[in-house]
Amino acid sequence: MVEFRTVLDSSKTKAVNNNTFKRFWWLFALISLIFIGLGIMGFLVREDDGDLYYAIFCLVFGVLFAPLSYLLTLWLQKRIDKSASYISDKTEEIYTFDDDGITMVQKKDDEFYSTTKAKYSYLYKVVENKAYYFLYISRMQCHIIDKASITQGSISDMENLLIMHLGDKFKRK
């Protein structure tokens, strides 16, 4: 049995956003390169001042697209975190993994208590990085477990359970 005890705070949503940006960096780079290319083309084939303004706009937008997208995502996530009262350092999460399945308990003071028991087939996939396990229950939703929050068992026990029950649905980065 492997157990993790952690809190559901804003660091978890930030970790998901960072993981998503790392997965889709190529898309942001492609969009930026398209706009930079349009800007360069605008400079090369410009016929009047309108074309020059278009070229400058495309170049600036292409250079700023990825950082602005990231900052906008962080700003929106902070707003969501503030509006969702369950995302706080008072919300405790307990994840237990054994051969029978997964038990997830979430509780916040006397306000909220939830228990979910599931088989490993409940998981769409699990992605591991240096610091976290991302337990995806769909392509867009996941539970986040901080590896440092392990209280019972070991990381190698966890990896063995995930490999045994998930096979190719368990990915390491």
mmCIF file with all atom_site columns, C-alpha atoms in Angstrom:
data_model
loop_
_atom_site.group_PDB
_atom_site.id
_atom_site.type_symbol
_atom_site.label_atom_id
_atom_site.label_alt_id
_atom_site.label_comp_id
_atom_site.label_asym_id
_atom_site.label_entity_id
_atom_site.label_seq_id
_atom_site.pdbx_PDB_ins_code
_atom_site.Cartn_x
_atom_site.Cartn_y
_atom_site.Cartn_z
_atom_site.occupancy
_atom_site.B_iso_or_equiv
_atom_site.pdbx_formal_charge
_atom_site.auth_seq_id
_atom_site.auth_comp_id
_atom_site.auth_asym_id
_atom_site.auth_atom_id
_atom_site.pdbx_PDB_model_num
ATOM 1   C CA . MET A 1 1   ? 0.000   0.000  0.000   1.00 0.00 ? 1   MET A CA 1
ATOM 2   C CA . VAL A 1 2   ? 1.162   3.499  -0.845  1.00 0.00 ? 2   VAL A CA 1
ATOM 3   C CA . GLU A 1 3   ? -0.346  6.603  0.739   1.00 0.00 ? 3   GLU A CA 1
ATOM 4   C CA . PHE A 1 4   ? 0.055   10.303 0.031   1.00 0.00 ? 4   PHE A CA 1
ATOM 5   C CA . ARG A 1 5   ? -1.235  13.122 2.273   1.00 0.00 ? 5   ARG A CA 1
ATOM 6   C CA . THR A 1 6   ? -1.244  16.526 0.658   1.00 0.00 ? 6   THR A CA 1
ATOM 7   C CA . VAL A 1 7   ? -3.289  19.706 0.387   1.00 0.00 ? 7   VAL A CA 1
ATOM 8   C CA . LEU A 1 8   ? -5.252  21.004 -2.584  1.00 0.00 ? 8   LEU A CA 1
ATOM 9   C CA . ASP A 1 9   ? -3.850  24.504 -2.894  1.00 0.00 ? 9   ASP A CA 1
ATOM 10  C CA . SER A 1 10  ? -3.043  26.810 -5.783  1.00 0.00 ? 10  SER A CA 1
ATOM 11  C CA . SER A 1 11  ? 0.379   25.190 -6.286  1.00 0.00 ? 11  SER A CA 1
ATOM 12  C CA . LYS A 1 12  ? -1.443  22.171 -7.729  1.00 0.00 ? 12  LYS A CA 1
ATOM 13  C CA . THR A 1 13  ? -3.286  24.202 -10.357 1.00 0.00 ? 13  THR A CA 1
ATOM 14  C CA . LYS A 1 14  ? -0.042  25.950 -11.226 1.00 0.00 ? 14  LYS A CA 1
ATOM 15  C CA . ALA A 1 15  ? 1.660   22.553 -11.646 1.00 0.00 ? 15  ALA A CA 1
ATOM 16  C CA . VAL A 1 16  ? -1.093  21.433 -14.048 1.00 0.00 ? 16  VAL A CA 1
ATOM 17  C CA . ASN A 1 17  ? -0.727  24.620 -16.105 1.00 0.00 ? 17  ASN A CA 1
ATOM 18  C CA . ASN A 1 18  ? 3.054   24.238 -16.280 1.00 0.00 ? 18  ASN A CA 1
ATOM 19  C CA . ASN A 1 19  ? 2.713   20.593 -17.303 1.00 0.00 ? 19  ASN A CA 1
ATOM 20  C CA . THR A 1 20  ? 0.219   21.523 -20.024 1.00 0.00 ? 20  THR A CA 1
ATOM 21  C CA . PHE A 1 21  ? 2.457   24.269 -21.388 1.00 0.00 ? 21  PHE A CA 1
ATOM 22  C CA . LYS A 1 22  ? 5.376   21.840 -21.509 1.00 0.00 ? 22  LYS A CA 1
ATOM 23  C CA . ARG A 1 23  ? 3.232   19.332 -23.424 1.00 0.00 ? 23  ARG A CA 1
ATOM 24  C CA . PHE A 1 24  ? 2.042   21.891 -25.978 1.00 0.00 ? 24  PHE A CA 1
ATOM 25  C CA . TRP A 1 25  ? 5.134   24.115 -26.347 1.00 0.00 ? 25  TRP A CA 1
ATOM 26  C CA . TRP A 1 26  ? 5.313   23.145 -30.018 1.00 0.00 ? 26  TRP A CA 1
ATOM 27  C CA . LEU A 1 27  ? 1.848   24.592 -30.670 1.00 0.00 ? 27  LEU A CA 1
ATOM 28  C CA . PHE A 1 28  ? 2.744   27.957 -29.136 1.00 0.00 ? 28  PHE A CA 1
ATOM 29  C CA . ALA A 1 29  ? 6.040   27.966 -31.050 1.00 0.00 ? 29  ALA A CA 1
ATOM 30  C CA . LEU A 1 30  ? 4.241   27.141 -34.316 1.00 0.00 ? 30  LEU A CA 1
ATOM 31  C CA . ILE A 1 31  ? 1.692   29.939 -33.898 1.00 0.00 ? 31  ILE A CA 1
ATOM 32  C CA . SER A 1 32  ? 4.477   32.388 -33.010 1.00 0.00 ? 32  SER A CA 1
ATOM 33  C CA . LEU A 1 33  ? 6.523   31.339 -36.040 1.00 0.00 ? 33  LEU A CA 1
ATOM 34  C CA . ILE A 1 34  ? 3.523   31.723 -38.360 1.00 0.00 ? 34  ILE A CA 1
ATOM 35  C CA . PHE A 1 35  ? 2.946   35.297 -37.202 1.00 0.00 ? 35  PHE A CA 1
ATOM 36  C CA . ILE A 1 36  ? 6.652   36.135 -37.353 1.00 0.00 ? 36  ILE A CA 1
ATOM 37  C CA . GLY A 1 37  ? 6.753   34.683 -40.884 1.00 0.00 ? 37  GLY A CA 1
ATOM 38  C CA . LEU A 1 38  ? 3.714   36.771 -41.884 1.00 0.00 ? 38  LEU A CA 1
ATOM 39  C CA . GLY A 1 39  ? 5.457   39.846 -40.468 1.00 0.00 ? 39  GLY A CA 1
ATOM 40  C CA . ILE A 1 40  ? 8.619   39.185 -42.439 1.00 0.00 ? 40  ILE A CA 1
ATOM 41  C CA . MET A 1 41  ? 6.592   38.576 -45.595 1.00 0.00 ? 41  MET A CA 1
ATOM 42  C CA . GLY A 1 42  ? 4.723   41.828 -44.945 1.00 0.00 ? 42  GLY A CA 1
ATOM 43  C CA . PHE A 1 43  ? 8.017   43.703 -44.825 1.00 0.00 ? 43  PHE A CA 1
ATOM 44  C CA . LEU A 1 44  ? 9.317   42.090 -47.995 1.00 0.00 ? 44  LEU A CA 1
ATOM 45  C CA . VAL A 1 45  ? 6.235   42.632 -50.167 1.00 0.00 ? 45  VAL A CA 1
ATOM 46  C CA . ARG A 1 46  ? 4.811   45.828 -48.665 1.00 0.00 ? 46  ARG A CA 1
ATOM 47  C CA . GLU A 1 47  ? 3.322   48.338 -51.039 1.00 0.00 ? 47  GLU A CA 1
ATOM 48  C CA . ASP A 1 48  ? 2.172   51.059 -48.643 1.00 0.00 ? 48  ASP A CA 1
ATOM 49  C CA . ASP A 1 49  ? 2.063   52.079 -44.966 1.00 0.00 ? 49  ASP A CA 1
ATOM 50  C CA . GLY A 1 50  ? -0.864  49.735 -44.267 1.00 0.00 ? 50  GLY A CA 1
ATOM 51  C CA . ASP A 1 51  ? 1.294   46.768 -45.177 1.00 0.00 ? 51  ASP A CA 1
ATOM 52  C CA . LEU A 1 52  ? 4.074   48.092 -42.919 1.00 0.00 ? 52  LEU A CA 1
ATOM 53  C CA . TYR A 1 53  ? 1.691   48.358 -39.933 1.00 0.00 ? 53  TYR A CA 1
ATOM 54  C CA . TYR A 1 54  ? 0.416   44.848 -40.654 1.00 0.00 ? 54  TYR A CA 1
ATOM 55  C CA . ALA A 1 55  ? 3.997   43.521 -40.750 1.00 0.00 ? 55  ALA A CA 1
ATOM 56  C CA . ILE A 1 56  ? 4.916   45.215 -37.472 1.00 0.00 ? 56  ILE A CA 1
ATOM 57  C CA . PHE A 1 57  ? 1.737   43.933 -35.803 1.00 0.00 ? 57  PHE A CA 1
ATOM 58  C CA . CYS A 1 58  ? 2.433   40.356 -36.936 1.00 0.00 ? 58  CYS A CA 1
ATOM 59  C CA . LEU A 1 59  ? 6.037   40.474 -35.740 1.00 0.00 ? 59  LEU A CA 1
ATOM 60  C CA . VAL A 1 60  ? 5.143   41.903 -32.324 1.00 0.00 ? 60  VAL A CA 1
ATOM 61  C CA . PHE A 1 61  ? 2.207   39.504 -31.885 1.00 0.00 ? 61  PHE A CA 1
ATOM 62  C CA . GLY A 1 62  ? 4.369   36.539 -32.913 1.00 0.00 ? 62  GLY A CA 1
ATOM 63  C CA . VAL A 1 63  ? 7.081   37.409 -30.413 1.00 0.00 ? 63  VAL A CA 1
ATOM 64  C CA . LEU A 1 64  ? 4.642   38.101 -27.557 1.00 0.00 ? 64  LEU A CA 1
ATOM 65  C CA . PHE A 1 65  ? 2.113   35.311 -28.223 1.00 0.00 ? 65  PHE A CA 1
ATOM 66  C CA . ALA A 1 66  ? 3.602   32.554 -26.022 1.00 0.00 ? 66  ALA A CA 1
ATOM 67  C CA . PRO A 1 67  ? 4.494   34.728 -22.997 1.00 0.00 ? 67  PRO A CA 1
ATOM 68  C CA . LEU A 1 68  ? 1.149   36.525 -23.102 1.00 0.00 ? 68  LEU A CA 1
ATOM 69  C CA . SER A 1 69  ? -0.728  33.224 -23.359 1.00 0.00 ? 69  SER A CA 1
ATOM 70  C CA . TYR A 1 70  ? 1.126   31.884 -20.343 1.00 0.00 ? 70  TYR A CA 1
ATOM 71  C CA . LEU A 1 71  ? 0.544   35.045 -18.284 1.00 0.00 ? 71  LEU A CA 1
ATOM 72  C CA . LEU A 1 72  ? -3.132  35.150 -19.240 1.00 0.00 ? 72  LEU A CA 1
ATOM 73  C CA . THR A 1 73  ? -3.512  31.514 -18.174 1.00 0.00 ? 73  THR A CA 1
ATOM 74  C CA . LEU A 1 74  ? -1.863  32.241 -14.810 1.00 0.00 ? 74  LEU A CA 1
ATOM 75  C CA . TRP A 1 75  ? -4.111  35.263 -14.255 1.00 0.00 ? 75  TRP A CA 1
ATOM 76  C CA . LEU A 1 76  ? -7.267  33.309 -15.124 1.00 0.00 ? 76  LEU A CA 1
ATOM 77  C CA . GLN A 1 77  ? -6.187  30.399 -12.924 1.00 0.00 ? 77  GLN A CA 1
ATOM 78  C CA . LYS A 1 78  ? -5.682  32.751 -9.965  1.00 0.00 ? 78  LYS A CA 1
ATOM 79  C CA . ARG A 1 79  ? -9.225  34.025 -10.451 1.00 0.00 ? 79  ARG A CA 1
ATOM 80  C CA . ILE A 1 80  ? -10.552 30.458 -10.547 1.00 0.00 ? 80  ILE A CA 1
ATOM 81  C CA . ASP A 1 81  ? -8.528  29.527 -7.455  1.00 0.00 ? 81  ASP A CA 1
ATOM 82  C CA . LYS A 1 82  ? -9.989  32.486 -5.543  1.00 0.00 ? 82  LYS A CA 1
ATOM 83  C CA . SER A 1 83  ? -13.547 31.629 -6.548  1.00 0.00 ? 83  SER A CA 1
ATOM 84  C CA . ALA A 1 84  ? -13.234 27.908 -5.693  1.00 0.00 ? 84  ALA A CA 1
ATOM 85  C CA . SER A 1 85  ? -13.261 27.737 -1.902  1.00 0.00 ? 85  SER A CA 1
ATOM 86  C CA . TYR A 1 86  ? -12.124 24.103 -1.886  1.00 0.00 ? 86  TYR A CA 1
ATOM 87  C CA . ILE A 1 87  ? -8.751  25.139 -3.366  1.00 0.00 ? 87  ILE A CA 1
ATOM 88  C CA . SER A 1 88  ? -6.972  26.143 -0.174  1.00 0.00 ? 88  SER A CA 1
ATOM 89  C CA . ASP A 1 89  ? -4.251  24.938 2.138   1.00 0.00 ? 89  ASP A CA 1
ATOM 90  C CA . LYS A 1 90  ? -7.019  23.756 4.478   1.00 0.00 ? 90  LYS A CA 1
ATOM 91  C CA . THR A 1 91  ? -8.261  21.145 1.984   1.00 0.00 ? 91  THR A CA 1
ATOM 92  C CA . GLU A 1 92  ? -6.519  17.892 2.829   1.00 0.00 ? 92  GLU A CA 1
ATOM 93  C CA . GLU A 1 93  ? -6.223  15.118 0.256   1.00 0.00 ? 93  GLU A CA 1
ATOM 94  C CA . ILE A 1 94  ? -5.367  11.521 1.076   1.00 0.00 ? 94  ILE A CA 1
ATOM 95  C CA . TYR A 1 95  ? -4.597  9.146  -1.801  1.00 0.00 ? 95  TYR A CA 1
ATOM 96  C CA . THR A 1 96  ? -4.225  5.439  -1.066  1.00 0.00 ? 96  THR A CA 1
ATOM 97  C CA . PHE A 1 97  ? -3.057  2.971  -3.707  1.00 0.00 ? 97  PHE A CA 1
ATOM 98  C CA . ASP A 1 98  ? -3.152  -0.789 -3.268  1.00 0.00 ? 98  ASP A CA 1
ATOM 99  C CA . ASP A 1 99  ? -3.773  -3.887 -5.378  1.00 0.00 ? 99  ASP A CA 1
ATOM 100 C CA . ASP A 1 100 ? -7.560  -3.421 -5.166  1.00 0.00 ? 100 ASP A CA 1
ATOM 101 C CA . GLY A 1 101 ? -7.590  0.159  -6.456  1.00 0.00 ? 101 GLY A CA 1
ATOM 102 C CA . ILE A 1 102 ? -7.399  3.779  -5.423  1.00 0.00 ? 102 ILE A CA 1
ATOM 103 C CA . THR A 1 103 ? -9.064  5.581  -2.540  1.00 0.00 ? 103 THR A CA 1
ATOM 104 C CA . MET A 1 104 ? -9.182  9.379  -2.653  1.00 0.00 ? 104 MET A CA 1
ATOM 105 C CA . VAL A 1 105 ? -10.362 11.377 0.358   1.00 0.00 ? 105 VAL A CA 1
ATOM 106 C CA . GLN A 1 106 ? -10.775 15.130 0.286   1.00 0.00 ? 106 GLN A CA 1
ATOM 107 C CA . LYS A 1 107 ? -11.804 17.131 3.331   1.00 0.00 ? 107 LYS A CA 1
ATOM 108 C CA . LYS A 1 108 ? -11.862 20.740 4.381   1.00 0.00 ? 108 LYS A CA 1
ATOM 109 C CA . ASP A 1 109 ? -12.581 21.378 8.046   1.00 0.00 ? 109 ASP A CA 1
ATOM 110 C CA . ASP A 1 110 ? -16.211 20.495 8.744   1.00 0.00 ? 110 ASP A CA 1
ATOM 111 C CA . GLU A 1 111 ? -17.413 22.074 5.475   1.00 0.00 ? 111 GLU A CA 1
ATOM 112 C CA . PHE A 1 112 ? -16.558 19.401 2.935   1.00 0.00 ? 112 PHE A CA 1
ATOM 113 C CA . TYR A 1 113 ? -15.807 15.677 2.919   1.00 0.00 ? 113 TYR A CA 1
ATOM 114 C CA . SER A 1 114 ? -15.597 13.399 -0.103  1.00 0.00 ? 114 SER A CA 1
ATOM 115 C CA . THR A 1 115 ? -14.423 9.824  -0.596  1.00 0.00 ? 115 THR A CA 1
ATOM 116 C CA . THR A 1 116 ? -13.929 8.183  -3.976  1.00 0.00 ? 116 THR A CA 1
ATOM 117 C CA . LYS A 1 117 ? -12.985 4.535  -4.415  1.00 0.00 ? 117 LYS A CA 1
ATOM 118 C CA . ALA A 1 118 ? -12.039 3.441  -7.897  1.00 0.00 ? 118 ALA A CA 1
ATOM 119 C CA . LYS A 1 119 ? -10.354 0.699  -9.863  1.00 0.00 ? 119 LYS A CA 1
ATOM 120 C CA . TYR A 1 120 ? -7.253  1.569  -11.821 1.00 0.00 ? 120 TYR A CA 1
ATOM 121 C CA . SER A 1 121 ? -9.353  1.463  -14.992 1.00 0.00 ? 121 SER A CA 1
ATOM 122 C CA . TYR A 1 122 ? -10.927 4.740  -13.733 1.00 0.00 ? 122 TYR A CA 1
ATOM 123 C CA . LEU A 1 123 ? -7.726  6.465  -14.807 1.00 0.00 ? 123 LEU A CA 1
ATOM 124 C CA . TYR A 1 124 ? -7.333  7.642  -18.389 1.00 0.00 ? 124 TYR A CA 1
ATOM 125 C CA . LYS A 1 125 ? -3.553  7.809  -17.902 1.00 0.00 ? 125 LYS A CA 1
ATOM 126 C CA . VAL A 1 126 ? -0.954  8.716  -15.287 1.00 0.00 ? 126 VAL A CA 1
ATOM 127 C CA . VAL A 1 127 ? 1.974   11.004 -16.083 1.00 0.00 ? 127 VAL A CA 1
ATOM 128 C CA . GLU A 1 128 ? 4.933   11.209 -13.734 1.00 0.00 ? 128 GLU A CA 1
ATOM 129 C CA . ASN A 1 129 ? 7.495   13.988 -13.645 1.00 0.00 ? 129 ASN A CA 1
ATOM 130 C CA . LYS A 1 130 ? 10.196  14.830 -11.096 1.00 0.00 ? 130 LYS A CA 1
ATOM 131 C CA . ALA A 1 131 ? 7.849   16.253 -8.481  1.00 0.00 ? 131 ALA A CA 1
ATOM 132 C CA . TYR A 1 132 ? 4.299   15.082 -9.259  1.00 0.00 ? 132 TYR A CA 1
ATOM 133 C CA . TYR A 1 133 ? 1.988   12.351 -10.426 1.00 0.00 ? 133 TYR A CA 1
ATOM 134 C CA . PHE A 1 134 ? -0.787  13.602 -12.703 1.00 0.00 ? 134 PHE A CA 1
ATOM 135 C CA . LEU A 1 135 ? -3.691  11.152 -12.499 1.00 0.00 ? 135 LEU A CA 1
ATOM 136 C CA . TYR A 1 136 ? -5.829  11.956 -15.531 1.00 0.00 ? 136 TYR A CA 1
ATOM 137 C CA . ILE A 1 137 ? -9.457  10.851 -15.324 1.00 0.00 ? 137 ILE A CA 1
ATOM 138 C CA . SER A 1 138 ? -10.117 12.314 -18.783 1.00 0.00 ? 138 SER A CA 1
ATOM 139 C CA . ARG A 1 139 ? -8.073  14.189 -21.364 1.00 0.00 ? 139 ARG A CA 1
ATOM 140 C CA . MET A 1 140 ? -8.774  17.488 -19.552 1.00 0.00 ? 140 MET A CA 1
ATOM 141 C CA . GLN A 1 141 ? -9.169  16.562 -15.853 1.00 0.00 ? 141 GLN A CA 1
ATOM 142 C CA . CYS A 1 142 ? -6.620  15.259 -13.423 1.00 0.00 ? 142 CYS A CA 1
ATOM 143 C CA . HIS A 1 143 ? -5.740  14.779 -9.791  1.00 0.00 ? 143 HIS A CA 1
ATOM 144 C CA . ILE A 1 144 ? -2.288  15.997 -8.780  1.00 0.00 ? 144 ILE A CA 1
ATOM 145 C CA . ILE A 1 145 ? -0.163  14.230 -6.202  1.00 0.00 ? 145 ILE A CA 1
ATOM 146 C CA . ASP A 1 146 ? 3.026   15.768 -4.863  1.00 0.00 ? 146 ASP A CA 1
ATOM 147 C CA . LYS A 1 147 ? 5.623   12.986 -4.579  1.00 0.00 ? 147 LYS A CA 1
ATOM 148 C CA . ALA A 1 148 ? 7.077   14.624 -1.473  1.00 0.00 ? 148 ALA A CA 1
ATOM 149 C CA . SER A 1 149 ? 3.783   14.035 0.350   1.00 0.00 ? 149 SER A CA 1
ATOM 150 C CA . ILE A 1 150 ? 4.259   10.252 0.567   1.00 0.00 ? 150 ILE A CA 1
ATOM 151 C CA . THR A 1 151 ? 3.474   8.961  4.072   1.00 0.00 ? 151 THR A CA 1
ATOM 152 C CA . GLN A 1 152 ? 3.392   5.208  3.586   1.00 0.00 ? 152 GLN A CA 1
ATOM 153 C CA . GLY A 1 153 ? 5.214   2.949  1.144   1.00 0.00 ? 153 GLY A CA 1
ATOM 154 C CA . SER A 1 154 ? 7.789   4.222  -1.336  1.00 0.00 ? 154 SER A CA 1
ATOM 155 C CA . ILE A 1 155 ? 7.961   5.826  -4.759  1.00 0.00 ? 155 ILE A CA 1
ATOM 156 C CA . SER A 1 156 ? 9.243   2.552  -6.230  1.00 0.00 ? 156 SER A CA 1
ATOM 157 C CA . ASP A 1 157 ? 6.214   0.743  -4.721  1.00 0.00 ? 157 ASP A CA 1
ATOM 158 C CA . MET A 1 158 ? 3.983   3.355  -6.370  1.00 0.00 ? 158 MET A CA 1
ATOM 159 C CA . GLU A 1 159 ? 5.706   2.928  -9.727  1.00 0.00 ? 159 GLU A CA 1
ATOM 160 C CA . ASN A 1 160 ? 5.365   -0.862 -9.503  1.00 0.00 ? 160 ASN A CA 1
ATOM 161 C CA . LEU A 1 161 ? 1.624   -0.555 -8.784  1.00 0.00 ? 161 LEU A CA 1
ATOM 162 C CA . LEU A 1 162 ? 1.121   1.838  -11.686 1.00 0.00 ? 162 LEU A CA 1
ATOM 163 C CA . ILE A 1 163 ? 3.112   -0.293 -14.121 1.00 0.00 ? 163 ILE A CA 1
ATOM 164 C CA . MET A 1 164 ? 1.301   -3.459 -13.033 1.00 0.00 ? 164 MET A CA 1
ATOM 165 C CA . HIS A 1 165 ? -2.220  -1.981 -13.233 1.00 0.00 ? 165 HIS A CA 1
ATOM 166 C CA . LEU A 1 166 ? -1.878  0.616  -16.016 1.00 0.00 ? 166 LEU A CA 1
ATOM 167 C CA . GLY A 1 167 ? 0.802   -0.687 -18.358 1.00 0.00 ? 167 GLY A CA 1
ATOM 168 C CA . ASP A 1 168 ? 1.161   1.760  -21.277 1.00 0.00 ? 168 ASP A CA 1
ATOM 169 C CA . LYS A 1 169 ? -1.215  4.236  -19.627 1.00 0.00 ? 169 LYS A CA 1
ATOM 170 C CA . PHE A 1 170 ? 1.612   5.093  -17.171 1.00 0.00 ? 170 PHE A CA 1
ATOM 171 C CA . LYS A 1 171 ? 4.114   7.545  -18.637 1.00 0.00 ? 171 LYS A CA 1
ATOM 172 C CA . ARG A 1 172 ? 7.333   8.931  -17.159 1.00 0.00 ? 172 ARG A CA 1
ATOM 173 C CA . LYS A 1 173 ? 8.844   12.243 -18.165 1.00 0.00 ? 173 LYS A CA 1
#
